[in-house]
mmCIF file of C-alpha atoms in Angstrom:
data_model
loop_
_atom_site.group_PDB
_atom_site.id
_atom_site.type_symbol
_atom_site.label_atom_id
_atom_site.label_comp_id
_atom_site.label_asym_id
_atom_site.label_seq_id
_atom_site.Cartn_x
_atom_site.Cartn_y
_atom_site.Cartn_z
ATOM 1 C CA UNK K 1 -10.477 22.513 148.373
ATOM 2 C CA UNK K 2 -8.158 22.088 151.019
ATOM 3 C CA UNK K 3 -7.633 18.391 152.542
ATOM 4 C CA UNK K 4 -10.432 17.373 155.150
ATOM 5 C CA UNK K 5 -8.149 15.431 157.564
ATOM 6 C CA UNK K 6 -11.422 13.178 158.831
ATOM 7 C CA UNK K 7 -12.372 12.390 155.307
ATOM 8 C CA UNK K 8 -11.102 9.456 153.845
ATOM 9 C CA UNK K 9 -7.797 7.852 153.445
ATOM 10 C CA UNK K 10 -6.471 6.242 150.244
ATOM 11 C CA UNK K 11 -5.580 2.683 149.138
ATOM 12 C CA UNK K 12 -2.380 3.853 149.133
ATOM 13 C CA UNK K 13 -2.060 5.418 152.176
ATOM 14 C CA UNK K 14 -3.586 2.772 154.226
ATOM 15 C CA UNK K 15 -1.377 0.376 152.871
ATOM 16 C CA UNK K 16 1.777 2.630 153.687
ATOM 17 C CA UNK K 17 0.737 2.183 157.460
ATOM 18 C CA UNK K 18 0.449 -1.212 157.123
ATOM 19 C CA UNK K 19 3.902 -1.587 155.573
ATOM 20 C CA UNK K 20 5.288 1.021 158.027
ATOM 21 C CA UNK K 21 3.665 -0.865 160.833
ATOM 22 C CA UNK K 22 5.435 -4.381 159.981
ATOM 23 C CA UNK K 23 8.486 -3.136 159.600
ATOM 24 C CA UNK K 24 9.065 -1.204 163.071
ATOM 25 C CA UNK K 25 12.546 -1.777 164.460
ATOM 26 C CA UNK K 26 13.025 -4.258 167.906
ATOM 27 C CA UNK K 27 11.893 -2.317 170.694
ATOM 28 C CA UNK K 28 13.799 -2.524 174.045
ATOM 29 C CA UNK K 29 12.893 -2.096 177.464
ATOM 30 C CA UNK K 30 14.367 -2.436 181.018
ATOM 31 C CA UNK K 31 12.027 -3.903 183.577
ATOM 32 C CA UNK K 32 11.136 -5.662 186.895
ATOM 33 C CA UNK K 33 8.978 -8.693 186.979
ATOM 34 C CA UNK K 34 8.320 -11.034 190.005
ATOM 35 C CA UNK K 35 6.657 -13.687 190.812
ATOM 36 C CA UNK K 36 5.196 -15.843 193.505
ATOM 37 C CA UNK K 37 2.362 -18.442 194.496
ATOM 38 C CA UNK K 38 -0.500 -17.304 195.562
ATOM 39 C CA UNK K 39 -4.042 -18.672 196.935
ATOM 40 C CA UNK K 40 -5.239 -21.146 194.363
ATOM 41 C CA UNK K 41 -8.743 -20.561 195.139
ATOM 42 C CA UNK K 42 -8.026 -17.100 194.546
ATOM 43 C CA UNK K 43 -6.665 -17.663 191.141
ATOM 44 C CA UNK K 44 -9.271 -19.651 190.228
ATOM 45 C CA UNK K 45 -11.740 -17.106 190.849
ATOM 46 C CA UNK K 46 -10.315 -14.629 189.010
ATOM 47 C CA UNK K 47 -10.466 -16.668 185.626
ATOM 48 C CA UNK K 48 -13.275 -16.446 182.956
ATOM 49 C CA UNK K 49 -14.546 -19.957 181.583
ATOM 50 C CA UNK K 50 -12.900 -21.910 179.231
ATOM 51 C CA UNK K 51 -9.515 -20.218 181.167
ATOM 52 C CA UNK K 52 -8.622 -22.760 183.774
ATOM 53 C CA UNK K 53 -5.965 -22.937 186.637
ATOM 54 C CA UNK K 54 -2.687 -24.644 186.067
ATOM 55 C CA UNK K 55 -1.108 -27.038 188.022
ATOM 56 C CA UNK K 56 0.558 -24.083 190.368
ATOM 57 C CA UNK K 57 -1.105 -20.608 191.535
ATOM 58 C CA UNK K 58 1.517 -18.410 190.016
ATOM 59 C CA UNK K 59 0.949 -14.755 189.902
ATOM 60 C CA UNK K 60 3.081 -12.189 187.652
ATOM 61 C CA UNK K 61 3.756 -8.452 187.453
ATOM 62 C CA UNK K 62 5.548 -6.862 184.657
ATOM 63 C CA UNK K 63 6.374 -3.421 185.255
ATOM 64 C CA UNK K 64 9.160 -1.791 182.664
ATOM 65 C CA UNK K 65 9.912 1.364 181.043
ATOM 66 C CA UNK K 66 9.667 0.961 177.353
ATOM 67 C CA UNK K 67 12.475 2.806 174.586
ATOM 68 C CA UNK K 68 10.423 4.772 172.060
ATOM 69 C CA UNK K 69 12.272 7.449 170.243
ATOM 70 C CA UNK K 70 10.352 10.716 171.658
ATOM 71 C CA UNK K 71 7.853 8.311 173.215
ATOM 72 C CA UNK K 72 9.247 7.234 176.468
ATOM 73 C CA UNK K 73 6.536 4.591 177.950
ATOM 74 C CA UNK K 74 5.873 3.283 180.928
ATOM 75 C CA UNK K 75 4.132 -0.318 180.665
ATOM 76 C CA UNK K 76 2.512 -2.884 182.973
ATOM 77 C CA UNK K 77 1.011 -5.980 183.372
ATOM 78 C CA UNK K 78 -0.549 -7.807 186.634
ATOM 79 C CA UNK K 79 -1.385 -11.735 185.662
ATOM 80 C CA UNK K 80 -2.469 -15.059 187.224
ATOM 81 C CA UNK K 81 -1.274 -18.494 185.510
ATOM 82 C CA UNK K 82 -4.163 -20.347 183.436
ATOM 83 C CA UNK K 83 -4.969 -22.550 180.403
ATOM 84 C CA UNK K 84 -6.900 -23.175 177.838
ATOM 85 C CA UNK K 85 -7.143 -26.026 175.387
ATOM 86 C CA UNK K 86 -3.427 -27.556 176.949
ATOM 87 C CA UNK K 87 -1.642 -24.223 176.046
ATOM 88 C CA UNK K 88 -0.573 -22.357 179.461
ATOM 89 C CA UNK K 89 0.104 -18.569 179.752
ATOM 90 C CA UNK K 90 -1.164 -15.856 181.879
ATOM 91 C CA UNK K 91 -4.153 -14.110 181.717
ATOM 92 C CA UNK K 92 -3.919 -10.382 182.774
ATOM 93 C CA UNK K 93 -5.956 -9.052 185.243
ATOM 94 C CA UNK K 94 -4.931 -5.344 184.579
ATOM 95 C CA UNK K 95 -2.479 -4.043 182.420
ATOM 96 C CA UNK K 96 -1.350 0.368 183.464
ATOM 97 C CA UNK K 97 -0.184 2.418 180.296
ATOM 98 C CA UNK K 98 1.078 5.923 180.518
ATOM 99 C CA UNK K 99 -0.212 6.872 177.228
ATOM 100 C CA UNK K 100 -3.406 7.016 175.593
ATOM 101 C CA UNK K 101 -1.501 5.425 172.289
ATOM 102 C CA UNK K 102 -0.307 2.194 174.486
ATOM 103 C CA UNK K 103 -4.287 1.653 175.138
ATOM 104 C CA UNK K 104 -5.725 2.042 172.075
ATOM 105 C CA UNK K 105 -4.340 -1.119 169.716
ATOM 106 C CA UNK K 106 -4.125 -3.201 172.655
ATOM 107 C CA UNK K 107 -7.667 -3.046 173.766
ATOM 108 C CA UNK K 108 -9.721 -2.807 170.654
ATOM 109 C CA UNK K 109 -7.535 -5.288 168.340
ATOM 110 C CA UNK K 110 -6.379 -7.471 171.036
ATOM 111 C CA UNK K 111 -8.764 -6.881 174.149
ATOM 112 C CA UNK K 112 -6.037 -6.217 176.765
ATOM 113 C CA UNK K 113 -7.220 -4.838 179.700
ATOM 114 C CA UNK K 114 -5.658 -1.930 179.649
ATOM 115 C CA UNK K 115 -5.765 1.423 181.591
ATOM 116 C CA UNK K 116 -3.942 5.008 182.135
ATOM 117 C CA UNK K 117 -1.820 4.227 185.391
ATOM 118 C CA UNK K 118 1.971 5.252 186.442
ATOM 119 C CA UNK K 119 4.087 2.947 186.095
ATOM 120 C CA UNK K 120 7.759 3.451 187.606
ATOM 121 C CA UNK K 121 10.609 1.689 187.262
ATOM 122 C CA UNK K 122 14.179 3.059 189.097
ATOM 123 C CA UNK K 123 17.324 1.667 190.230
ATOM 124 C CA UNK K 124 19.907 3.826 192.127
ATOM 125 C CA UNK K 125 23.119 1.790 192.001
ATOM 126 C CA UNK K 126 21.775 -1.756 193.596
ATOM 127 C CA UNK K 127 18.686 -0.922 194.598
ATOM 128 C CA UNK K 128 15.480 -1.237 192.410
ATOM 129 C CA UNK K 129 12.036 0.090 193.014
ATOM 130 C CA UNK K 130 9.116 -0.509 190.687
ATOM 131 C CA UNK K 131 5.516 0.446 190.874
ATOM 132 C CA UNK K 132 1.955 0.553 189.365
ATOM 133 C CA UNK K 133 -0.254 3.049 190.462
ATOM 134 C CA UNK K 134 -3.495 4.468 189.706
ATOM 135 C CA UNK K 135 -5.933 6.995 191.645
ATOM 136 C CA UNK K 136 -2.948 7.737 193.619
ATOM 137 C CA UNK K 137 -2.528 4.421 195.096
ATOM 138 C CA UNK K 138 0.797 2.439 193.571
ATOM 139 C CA UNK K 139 -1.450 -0.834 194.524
ATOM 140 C CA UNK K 140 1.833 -2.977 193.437
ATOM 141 C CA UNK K 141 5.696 -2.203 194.590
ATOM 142 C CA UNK K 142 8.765 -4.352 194.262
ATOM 143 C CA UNK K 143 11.153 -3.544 195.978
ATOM 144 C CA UNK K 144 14.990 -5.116 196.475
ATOM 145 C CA UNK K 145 18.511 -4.949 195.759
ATOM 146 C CA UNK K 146 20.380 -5.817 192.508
ATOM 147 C CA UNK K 147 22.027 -9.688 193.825
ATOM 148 C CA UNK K 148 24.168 -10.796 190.787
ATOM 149 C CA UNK K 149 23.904 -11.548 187.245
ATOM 150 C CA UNK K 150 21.625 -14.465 185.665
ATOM 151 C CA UNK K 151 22.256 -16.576 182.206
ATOM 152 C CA UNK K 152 20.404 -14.891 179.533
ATOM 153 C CA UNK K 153 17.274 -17.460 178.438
ATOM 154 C CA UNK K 154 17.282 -18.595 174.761
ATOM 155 C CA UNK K 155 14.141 -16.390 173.016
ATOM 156 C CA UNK K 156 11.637 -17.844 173.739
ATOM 157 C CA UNK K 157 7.287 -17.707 172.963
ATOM 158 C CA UNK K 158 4.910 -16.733 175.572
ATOM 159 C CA UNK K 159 1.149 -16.406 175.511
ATOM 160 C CA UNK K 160 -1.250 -14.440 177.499
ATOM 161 C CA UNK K 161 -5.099 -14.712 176.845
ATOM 162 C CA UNK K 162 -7.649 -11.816 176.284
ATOM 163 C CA UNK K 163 -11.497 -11.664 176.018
ATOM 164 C CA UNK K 164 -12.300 -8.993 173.328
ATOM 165 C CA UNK K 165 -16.010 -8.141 173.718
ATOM 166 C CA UNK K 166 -18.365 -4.900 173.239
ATOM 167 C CA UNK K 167 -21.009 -4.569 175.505
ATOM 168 C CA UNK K 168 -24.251 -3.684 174.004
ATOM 169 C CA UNK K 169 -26.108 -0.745 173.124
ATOM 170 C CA UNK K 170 -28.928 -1.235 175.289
ATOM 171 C CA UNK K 171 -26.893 -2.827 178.655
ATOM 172 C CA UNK K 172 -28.305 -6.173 178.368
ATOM 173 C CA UNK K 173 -25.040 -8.161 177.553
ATOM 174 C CA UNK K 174 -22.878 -7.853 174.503
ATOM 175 C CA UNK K 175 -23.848 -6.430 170.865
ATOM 176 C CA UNK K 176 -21.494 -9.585 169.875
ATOM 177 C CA UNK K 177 -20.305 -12.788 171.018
ATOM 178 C CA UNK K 178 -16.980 -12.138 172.943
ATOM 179 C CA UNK K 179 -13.868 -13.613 171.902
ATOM 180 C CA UNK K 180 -11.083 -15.523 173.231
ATOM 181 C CA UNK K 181 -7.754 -14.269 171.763
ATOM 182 C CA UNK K 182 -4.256 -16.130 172.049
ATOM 183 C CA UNK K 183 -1.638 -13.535 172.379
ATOM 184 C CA UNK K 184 1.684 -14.794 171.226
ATOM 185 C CA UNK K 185 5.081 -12.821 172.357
ATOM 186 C CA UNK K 186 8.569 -14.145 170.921
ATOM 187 C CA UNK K 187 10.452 -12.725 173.495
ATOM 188 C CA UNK K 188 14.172 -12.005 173.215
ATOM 189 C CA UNK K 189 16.661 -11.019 176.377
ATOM 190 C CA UNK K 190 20.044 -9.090 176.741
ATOM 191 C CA UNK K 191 20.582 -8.589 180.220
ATOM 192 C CA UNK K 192 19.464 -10.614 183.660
ATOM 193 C CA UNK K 193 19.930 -9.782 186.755
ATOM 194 C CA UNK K 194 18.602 -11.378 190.162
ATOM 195 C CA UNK K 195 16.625 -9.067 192.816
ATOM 196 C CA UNK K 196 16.565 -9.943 196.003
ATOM 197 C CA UNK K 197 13.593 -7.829 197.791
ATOM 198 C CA UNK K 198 9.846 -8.424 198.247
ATOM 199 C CA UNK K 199 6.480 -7.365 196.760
ATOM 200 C CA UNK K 200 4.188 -5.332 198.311
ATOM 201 C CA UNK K 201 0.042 -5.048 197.687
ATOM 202 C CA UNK K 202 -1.637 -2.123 198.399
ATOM 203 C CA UNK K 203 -5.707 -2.534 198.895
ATOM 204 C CA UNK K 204 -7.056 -0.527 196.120
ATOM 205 C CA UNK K 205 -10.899 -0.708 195.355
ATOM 206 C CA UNK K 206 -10.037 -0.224 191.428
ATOM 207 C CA UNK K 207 -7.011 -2.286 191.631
ATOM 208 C CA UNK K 208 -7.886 -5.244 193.661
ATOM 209 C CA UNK K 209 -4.630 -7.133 193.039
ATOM 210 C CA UNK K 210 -4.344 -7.889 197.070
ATOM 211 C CA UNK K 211 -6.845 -10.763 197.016
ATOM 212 C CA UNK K 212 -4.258 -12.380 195.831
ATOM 213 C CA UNK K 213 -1.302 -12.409 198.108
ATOM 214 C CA UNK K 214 2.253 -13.666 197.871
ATOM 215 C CA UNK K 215 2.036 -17.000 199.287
ATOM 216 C CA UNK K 216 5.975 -17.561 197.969
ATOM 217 C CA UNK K 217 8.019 -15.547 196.536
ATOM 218 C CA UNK K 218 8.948 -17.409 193.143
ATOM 219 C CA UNK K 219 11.592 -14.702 191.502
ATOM 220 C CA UNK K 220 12.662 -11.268 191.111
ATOM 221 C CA UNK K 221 14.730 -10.298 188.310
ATOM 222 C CA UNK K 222 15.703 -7.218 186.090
ATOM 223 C CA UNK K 223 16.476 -7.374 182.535
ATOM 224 C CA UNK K 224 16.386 -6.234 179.094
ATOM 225 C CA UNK K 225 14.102 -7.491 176.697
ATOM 226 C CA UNK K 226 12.393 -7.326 173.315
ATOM 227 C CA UNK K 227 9.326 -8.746 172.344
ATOM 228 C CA UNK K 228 6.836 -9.151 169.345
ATOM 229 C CA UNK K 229 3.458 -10.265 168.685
ATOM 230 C CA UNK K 230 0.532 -11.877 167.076
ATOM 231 C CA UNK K 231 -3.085 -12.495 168.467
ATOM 232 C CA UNK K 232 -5.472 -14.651 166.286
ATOM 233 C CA UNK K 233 -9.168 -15.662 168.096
ATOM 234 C CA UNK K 234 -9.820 -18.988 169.001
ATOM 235 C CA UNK K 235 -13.182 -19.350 170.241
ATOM 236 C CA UNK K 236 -16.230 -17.963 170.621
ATOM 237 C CA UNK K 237 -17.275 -17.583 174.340
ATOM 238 C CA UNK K 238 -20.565 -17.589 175.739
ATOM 239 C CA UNK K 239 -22.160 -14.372 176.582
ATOM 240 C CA UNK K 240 -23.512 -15.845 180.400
ATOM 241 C CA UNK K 241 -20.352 -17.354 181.211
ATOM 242 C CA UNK K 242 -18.593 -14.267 180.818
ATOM 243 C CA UNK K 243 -20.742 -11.372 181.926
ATOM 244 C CA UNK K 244 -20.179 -11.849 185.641
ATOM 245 C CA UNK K 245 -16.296 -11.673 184.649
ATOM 246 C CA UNK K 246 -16.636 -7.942 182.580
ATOM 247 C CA UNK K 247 -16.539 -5.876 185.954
ATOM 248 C CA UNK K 248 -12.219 -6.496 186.000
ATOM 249 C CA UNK K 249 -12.508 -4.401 182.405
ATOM 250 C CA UNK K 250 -13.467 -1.427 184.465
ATOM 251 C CA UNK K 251 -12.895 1.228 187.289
ATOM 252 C CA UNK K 252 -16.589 0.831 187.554
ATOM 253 C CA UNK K 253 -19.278 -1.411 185.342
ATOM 254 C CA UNK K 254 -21.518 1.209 184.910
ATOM 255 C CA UNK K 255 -19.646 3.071 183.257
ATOM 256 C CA UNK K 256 -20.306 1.280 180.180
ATOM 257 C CA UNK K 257 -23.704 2.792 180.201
ATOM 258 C CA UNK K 258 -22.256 5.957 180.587
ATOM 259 C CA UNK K 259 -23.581 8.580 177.751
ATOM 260 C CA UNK K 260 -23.956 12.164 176.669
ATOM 261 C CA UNK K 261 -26.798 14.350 178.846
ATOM 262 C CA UNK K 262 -30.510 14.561 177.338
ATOM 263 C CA UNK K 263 -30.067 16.845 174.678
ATOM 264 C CA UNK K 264 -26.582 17.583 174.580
ATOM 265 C CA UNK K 265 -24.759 17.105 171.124
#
């Protein structure tokens, strides 16, 4: 009999995608990140318990093109400051993909919010524009003009947080107790440059990233970086204290009750 491809996979060959998965090369790719202080109220808001506010309202977008060998991606992040048991990171409000394959082991291993967007990141001689869009609104731009060089950082460890969770069956909460994961990135730079310019937020009722406006303008720069990571869980959250937070997973809650027709196979 011919191979069923949906029928099951060997020892073997699940351990050859293990191996083949630790082993992948460093991955490059050239993008734009800014900055700023926003609204601390509005920062606060945004953040599920334990996650609590730093000491400054910073808000971050990521937006880079990403070097896969027949794979070009486009990649995003939008993030506020916060903290959790005295390690500080960001915690991502909404993270755009290009491809279906950038969504997939991010949300179900590490439960980054993540979601098909456009993400766009150009520079014509000095000047730089990057964007996230989705629905056909680019609800984040940066925009600005290539200003000199910068000293390339030593590499260094980030960590953003994540609530994995699966809501339940039936719509009444969660079939399990969500998660809280710590995301660590060893991140590694080859090129910095400073941008002068500004960011702009476009009202978006998927995307609502402009209640939480550039107060100051921290930083603009474009690099050239390479990064790797780990998640492991450190708590378990409780199911109350995160429900009213589970809408920012979504284009719209109900969709998670979303199901086939009456009858329909």
């Amino acid at each position: 009999m011919a191979r069923v491809r949906y029928g099951a996979r060997t020892e073997a060959e699940m351990a050859a995608a293990r191996t083949a998965s630790a082993k992948l090369p460093d991955i490059w790719s050239t993008g734009v990140v800014a900055v700023w202080e926003s609204d601390p109220d509005a920062v606060a808001a945004v953040l599920p318990p334990p996650l609590k506010p730093t000491g400054r309202p910073l808000v971050r977008v990521n937006i880079s093109k990403v070097d896969l060998p027949g794979y070009p991606l486009g990649a995003g992040s939008f993030a506020v400051a916060a903290a959790h048991d005295g390690v500080e990171g960001w915690y991502p409000l909404v993270m755009p993909m290009t491809h279906e394959r950038a969504l997939i082991g991010g949300r179900e291993v590490f439960g980054e919010p993540k979601k098909l967007g456009e993400v766009t990141v150009e520079r014509d001689g000095l000047v730089v524009r990057a964007a996230l869009a989705r629905h056909g609104i680019a609800f984040v731009e940066v925009r600005g003009a290539v200003s000199g060089d910068l000293p390339l950082p030593e590499p260094a460890r980030k960590t953003d947080f994540y609530f994995k969770f699966l809501p339940a069956v039936d719509g009444s909460g969660f079939d399990v107790h969500p998660v809280l994961v710590h995301c660590v990135r060893n991140e590694k730079v080859r090129r910095l440059e400073r941008v002068t310019g500004d960011v702009v937020l476009r009202e978006s009722m998927y995307d609502p990233v402009a209640d939480l406006p550039v107060r100051e303008l921290v930083e603009i720069t474009l690099g050239e970086k390479t990064t790797d990571q780990t998640g492991r869980v450190v708590e378990r959250v409780s199911d109350q204290a995160l429900l009213p937070y589970i809408h920012q997973r979504y284009d719209d809650p109900r969709q998670i009750l979303d199901g086939p027709p009456e009858g329909s196979a």
